[in-house]
PDB file of C-alpha atoms in Angstrom:
ATOM      1  CA  SER A   1       0.119   0.016   0.114  1.00 40.00           C
ATOM      2  CA  SER A   2       0.930   3.460  -0.353  1.00 40.00           C
ATOM      3  CA  LYS A   3       0.452   4.143   3.566  1.00 49.00           C
ATOM      4  CA  GLY A   4       4.156   2.678   3.908  1.00 44.00           C
ATOM      5  CA  TYR A   5       3.077   1.439   7.834  1.00 44.00           C
ATOM      6  CA  GLU A   6       1.678  -1.662   6.976  1.00 54.00           C
ATOM      7  CA  SER A   7       4.179  -4.093   8.478  1.00 66.00           C
ATOM      8  CA  PHE A   8       2.831  -5.899  11.282  1.00 66.00           C
ATOM      9  CA  GLN A   9       5.391  -6.206  13.827  1.00 68.00           C
ATOM     10  CA  GLY A  10       5.350  -9.640  15.217  1.00 77.00           C
ATOM     11  CA  ASP A  11       4.296 -13.525  13.722  1.00 82.00           C
ATOM     12  CA  VAL A  12       0.920 -13.406  11.656  1.00 84.00           C
ATOM     13  CA  ASN A  13      -0.098 -16.339  12.725  1.00 88.00           C
ATOM     14  CA  TRP A  14       0.327 -16.423  17.157  1.00 90.00           C
ATOM     15  CA  SER A  15      -2.170 -13.165  16.372  1.00 90.00           C
ATOM     16  CA  ILE A  16      -4.957 -15.058  14.511  1.00 92.00           C
ATOM     17  CA  GLU A  17      -4.301 -17.622  17.708  1.00 94.00           C
ATOM     18  CA  ALA A  18      -5.065 -15.104  19.929  1.00 95.00           C
ATOM     19  CA  ILE A  19      -8.047 -13.480  18.231  1.00 95.00           C
ATOM     20  CA  GLY A  20      -9.175 -16.822  17.709  1.00 96.00           C
ATOM     21  CA  ASN A  21      -9.464 -17.339  21.063  1.00 95.00           C
ATOM     22  CA  ILE A  22     -10.922 -14.262  21.793  1.00 96.00           C
ATOM     23  CA  ILE A  23     -14.119 -15.130  19.529  1.00 96.00           C
ATOM     24  CA  LYS A  24     -13.653 -18.748  21.222  1.00 95.00           C
ATOM     25  CA  ASN A  25     -14.838 -17.200  24.073  1.00 93.00           C
ATOM     26  CA  CYS A  26     -17.241 -14.418  23.709  1.00 94.00           C
ATOM     27  CA  MET A  27     -19.136 -17.360  21.566  1.00 94.00           C
ATOM     28  CA  GLU A  28     -18.789 -19.851  24.026  1.00 91.00           C
ATOM     29  CA  HIS A  29     -20.606 -17.194  26.433  1.00 91.00           C
ATOM     30  CA  THR A  30     -23.209 -16.271  23.652  1.00 94.00           C
ATOM     31  CA  PRO A  31     -26.599 -17.316  24.022  1.00 94.00           C
ATOM     32  CA  LYS A  32     -28.059 -18.751  19.945  1.00 93.00           C
ATOM     33  CA  ASP A  33     -30.212 -15.927  19.653  1.00 95.00           C
ATOM     34  CA  GLY A  34     -26.699 -12.789  20.616  1.00 96.00           C
ATOM     35  CA  HIS A  35     -24.245 -11.812  18.151  1.00 96.00           C
ATOM     36  CA  ILE A  36     -20.714 -11.291  18.245  1.00 97.00           C
ATOM     37  CA  SER A  37     -18.869  -9.259  15.736  1.00 97.00           C
ATOM     38  CA  VAL A  38     -15.706  -8.574  14.766  1.00 97.00           C
ATOM     39  CA  LYS A  39     -13.738  -5.141  13.498  1.00 97.00           C
ATOM     40  CA  GLY A  40     -10.841  -3.839  13.184  1.00 94.00           C
ATOM     41  CA  GLU A  41      -9.251  -0.194  12.692  1.00 92.00           C
ATOM     42  CA  GLU A  42      -5.411   0.688  11.463  1.00 88.00           C
ATOM     43  CA  ASN A  43      -4.089   4.714  11.821  1.00 87.00           C
ATOM     44  CA  PRO A  44      -0.077   4.806  11.478  1.00 85.00           C
ATOM     45  CA  LEU A  45       0.980   3.014  14.484  1.00 89.00           C
ATOM     46  CA  TYR A  46      -1.611  -0.075  15.453  1.00 91.00           C
ATOM     47  CA  THR A  47      -3.999  -2.393  13.958  1.00 91.00           C
ATOM     48  CA  GLU A  48      -6.973  -1.897  16.514  1.00 94.00           C
ATOM     49  CA  ILE A  49      -9.630  -5.239  16.472  1.00 96.00           C
ATOM     50  CA  ILE A  50     -12.495  -4.784  18.089  1.00 97.00           C
ATOM     51  CA  VAL A  51     -14.260  -8.071  19.425  1.00 98.00           C
ATOM     52  CA  GLU A  52     -17.740  -7.781  21.293  1.00 97.00           C
ATOM     53  CA  ASP A  53     -20.378  -9.679  22.013  1.00 97.00           C
ATOM     54  CA  THR A  54     -24.032 -10.017  23.480  1.00 97.00           C
ATOM     55  CA  GLY A  55     -23.259 -12.464  26.547  1.00 94.00           C
ATOM     56  CA  PRO A  56     -23.763 -11.907  29.806  1.00 93.00           C
ATOM     57  CA  GLY A  57     -21.524 -10.028  30.419  1.00 93.00           C
ATOM     58  CA  VAL A  58     -18.530 -10.068  33.662  1.00 90.00           C
ATOM     59  CA  ASN A  59     -18.774  -9.089  36.897  1.00 89.00           C
ATOM     60  CA  VAL A  60     -16.928  -6.388  38.642  1.00 88.00           C
ATOM     61  CA  GLU A  61     -14.932  -8.678  41.107  1.00 87.00           C
ATOM     62  CA  ASP A  62     -14.279 -11.177  38.454  1.00 87.00           C
ATOM     63  CA  MET A  63     -12.876  -8.884  35.868  1.00 85.00           C
ATOM     64  CA  PRO A  64      -9.378  -8.196  37.125  1.00 85.00           C
ATOM     65  CA  HIS A  65      -9.638 -12.215  36.963  1.00 85.00           C
ATOM     66  CA  ILE A  66     -10.411 -13.313  33.465  1.00 85.00           C
ATOM     67  CA  PHE A  67      -7.079 -13.418  31.875  1.00 87.00           C
ATOM     68  CA  GLU A  68      -5.385 -15.706  34.961  1.00 85.00           C
ATOM     69  CA  ARG A  69      -4.408 -19.164  33.782  1.00 84.00           C
ATOM     70  CA  PHE A  70      -7.681 -21.862  34.538  1.00 73.00           C
ATOM     71  CA  TYR A  71     -10.213 -18.972  35.558  1.00 66.00           C
ATOM     72  CA  ARG A  72     -13.740 -19.068  34.776  1.00 63.00           C
ATOM     73  CA  ALA A  73     -15.385 -16.612  36.474  1.00 63.00           C
ATOM     74  CA  ASP A  74     -19.544 -17.523  37.653  1.00 53.00           C
ATOM     75  CA  LYS A  75     -19.301 -21.639  35.893  1.00 52.00           C
ATOM     76  CA  SER A  76     -22.800 -21.503  35.966  1.00 44.00           C
ATOM     77  CA  ARG A  77     -23.173 -18.958  33.201  1.00 44.00           C
ATOM     78  CA  SER A  78     -20.309 -20.688  31.141  1.00 47.00           C
ATOM     79  CA  ASN A  79     -21.168 -23.523  28.364  1.00 49.00           C
ATOM     80  CA  THR A  80     -18.967 -25.109  27.560  1.00 52.00           C
ATOM     81  CA  ASP A  81     -16.396 -26.999  29.779  1.00 54.00           C
ATOM     82  CA  GLY A  82     -13.249 -25.539  28.874  1.00 58.00           C
ATOM     83  CA  PHE A  83     -10.240 -25.231  31.238  1.00 55.00           C
ATOM     84  CA  GLY A  84     -10.285 -21.655  31.218  1.00 69.00           C
ATOM     85  CA  LEU A  85      -6.640 -21.153  29.063  1.00 81.00           C
ATOM     86  CA  GLY A  86      -8.568 -19.548  26.576  1.00 88.00           C
ATOM     87  CA  LEU A  87      -8.104 -15.905  27.491  1.00 94.00           C
ATOM     88  CA  SER A  88      -5.054 -15.946  29.359  1.00 93.00           C
ATOM     89  CA  ILE A  89      -3.197 -17.612  25.981  1.00 95.00           C
ATOM     90  CA  ALA A  90      -4.513 -14.778  23.916  1.00 95.00           C
ATOM     91  CA  LYS A  91      -2.965 -11.844  26.771  1.00 96.00           C
ATOM     92  CA  ASN A  92       0.350 -13.851  26.130  1.00 95.00           C
ATOM     93  CA  ILE A  93       0.382 -13.780  22.959  1.00 95.00           C
ATOM     94  CA  ILE A  94      -0.281 -10.219  22.416  1.00 95.00           C
ATOM     95  CA  THR A  95       1.883  -8.695  25.650  1.00 94.00           C
ATOM     96  CA  ASN A  96       4.586 -11.027  23.369  1.00 93.00           C
ATOM     97  CA  HIS A  97       3.791  -8.728  20.666  1.00 92.00           C
ATOM     98  CA  HIS A  98       4.215  -5.892  22.032  1.00 92.00           C
ATOM     99  CA  GLY A  99       0.389  -5.185  22.192  1.00 94.00           C
ATOM    100  CA  SER A 100      -2.715  -5.130  24.974  1.00 96.00           C
ATOM    101  CA  ILE A 101      -5.499  -6.364  25.368  1.00 96.00           C
ATOM    102  CA  LEU A 102      -8.614  -4.457  27.279  1.00 95.00           C
ATOM    103  CA  VAL A 103     -11.991  -5.386  27.969  1.00 95.00           C
ATOM    104  CA  SER A 104     -14.801  -3.824  28.785  1.00 96.00           C
ATOM    105  CA  SER A 105     -18.241  -5.166  30.108  1.00 95.00           C
ATOM    106  CA  ALA A 106     -21.381  -4.846  31.376  1.00 94.00           C
ATOM    107  CA  LEU A 107     -24.314  -7.059  32.787  1.00 93.00           C
ATOM    108  CA  ASN A 108     -26.775  -8.756  30.898  1.00 92.00           C
ATOM    109  CA  LYS A 109     -25.221  -6.493  27.665  1.00 94.00           C
ATOM    110  CA  GLY A 110     -22.185  -8.265  26.877  1.00 96.00           C
ATOM    111  CA  SER A 111     -18.567  -7.515  26.669  1.00 96.00           C
ATOM    112  CA  THR A 112     -15.741  -5.355  24.356  1.00 97.00           C
ATOM    113  CA  PHE A 113     -12.702  -6.892  24.372  1.00 97.00           C
ATOM    114  CA  THR A 114      -9.972  -4.561  22.573  1.00 97.00           C
ATOM    115  CA  VAL A 115      -7.160  -5.199  20.893  1.00 96.00           C
ATOM    116  CA  ILE A 116      -4.198  -3.548  19.816  1.00 95.00           C
ATOM    117  CA  LEU A 117      -1.203  -4.352  18.339  1.00 93.00           C
ATOM    118  CA  PRO A 118       2.083  -2.394  17.126  1.00 90.00           C
ATOM    119  CA  LEU A 119       2.537  -1.498  13.397  1.00 86.00           C
ATOM    120  CA  SER A 120       6.182  -0.926  11.846  1.00 75.00           C
ATOM    121  CA  LYS A 121       7.179   1.675   9.654  1.00 59.00           C
ATOM    122  CA  THR A 122       8.330  -0.436   5.999  1.00 52.00           C
TER     123      THR A 122
END
């Protein structure tokens, strides 16, 4: 592209794995009649990927722990028998790529995961 900044700093396959884990988490916690959206935005410094769901949301007391290994917030709300590793793995991959992941959530309205990954000049 003529912009000259589309070089991603990192391993694309690992980044896809991280985003896939976030999407999988949203799918597991969103009811069948719910919705999940994935959007991407780019500027000269970073790529931002936003994954939103209409699931049950995350309790305030669980929010600081959702990226911890094996942590499962309110097992009664979960539609999965997973081990609680997906978000932890995603955060580790993103952090190793000098990026960040943010989450906002509202009970009974859903969650929004924002991944920020740096770009390098070409």
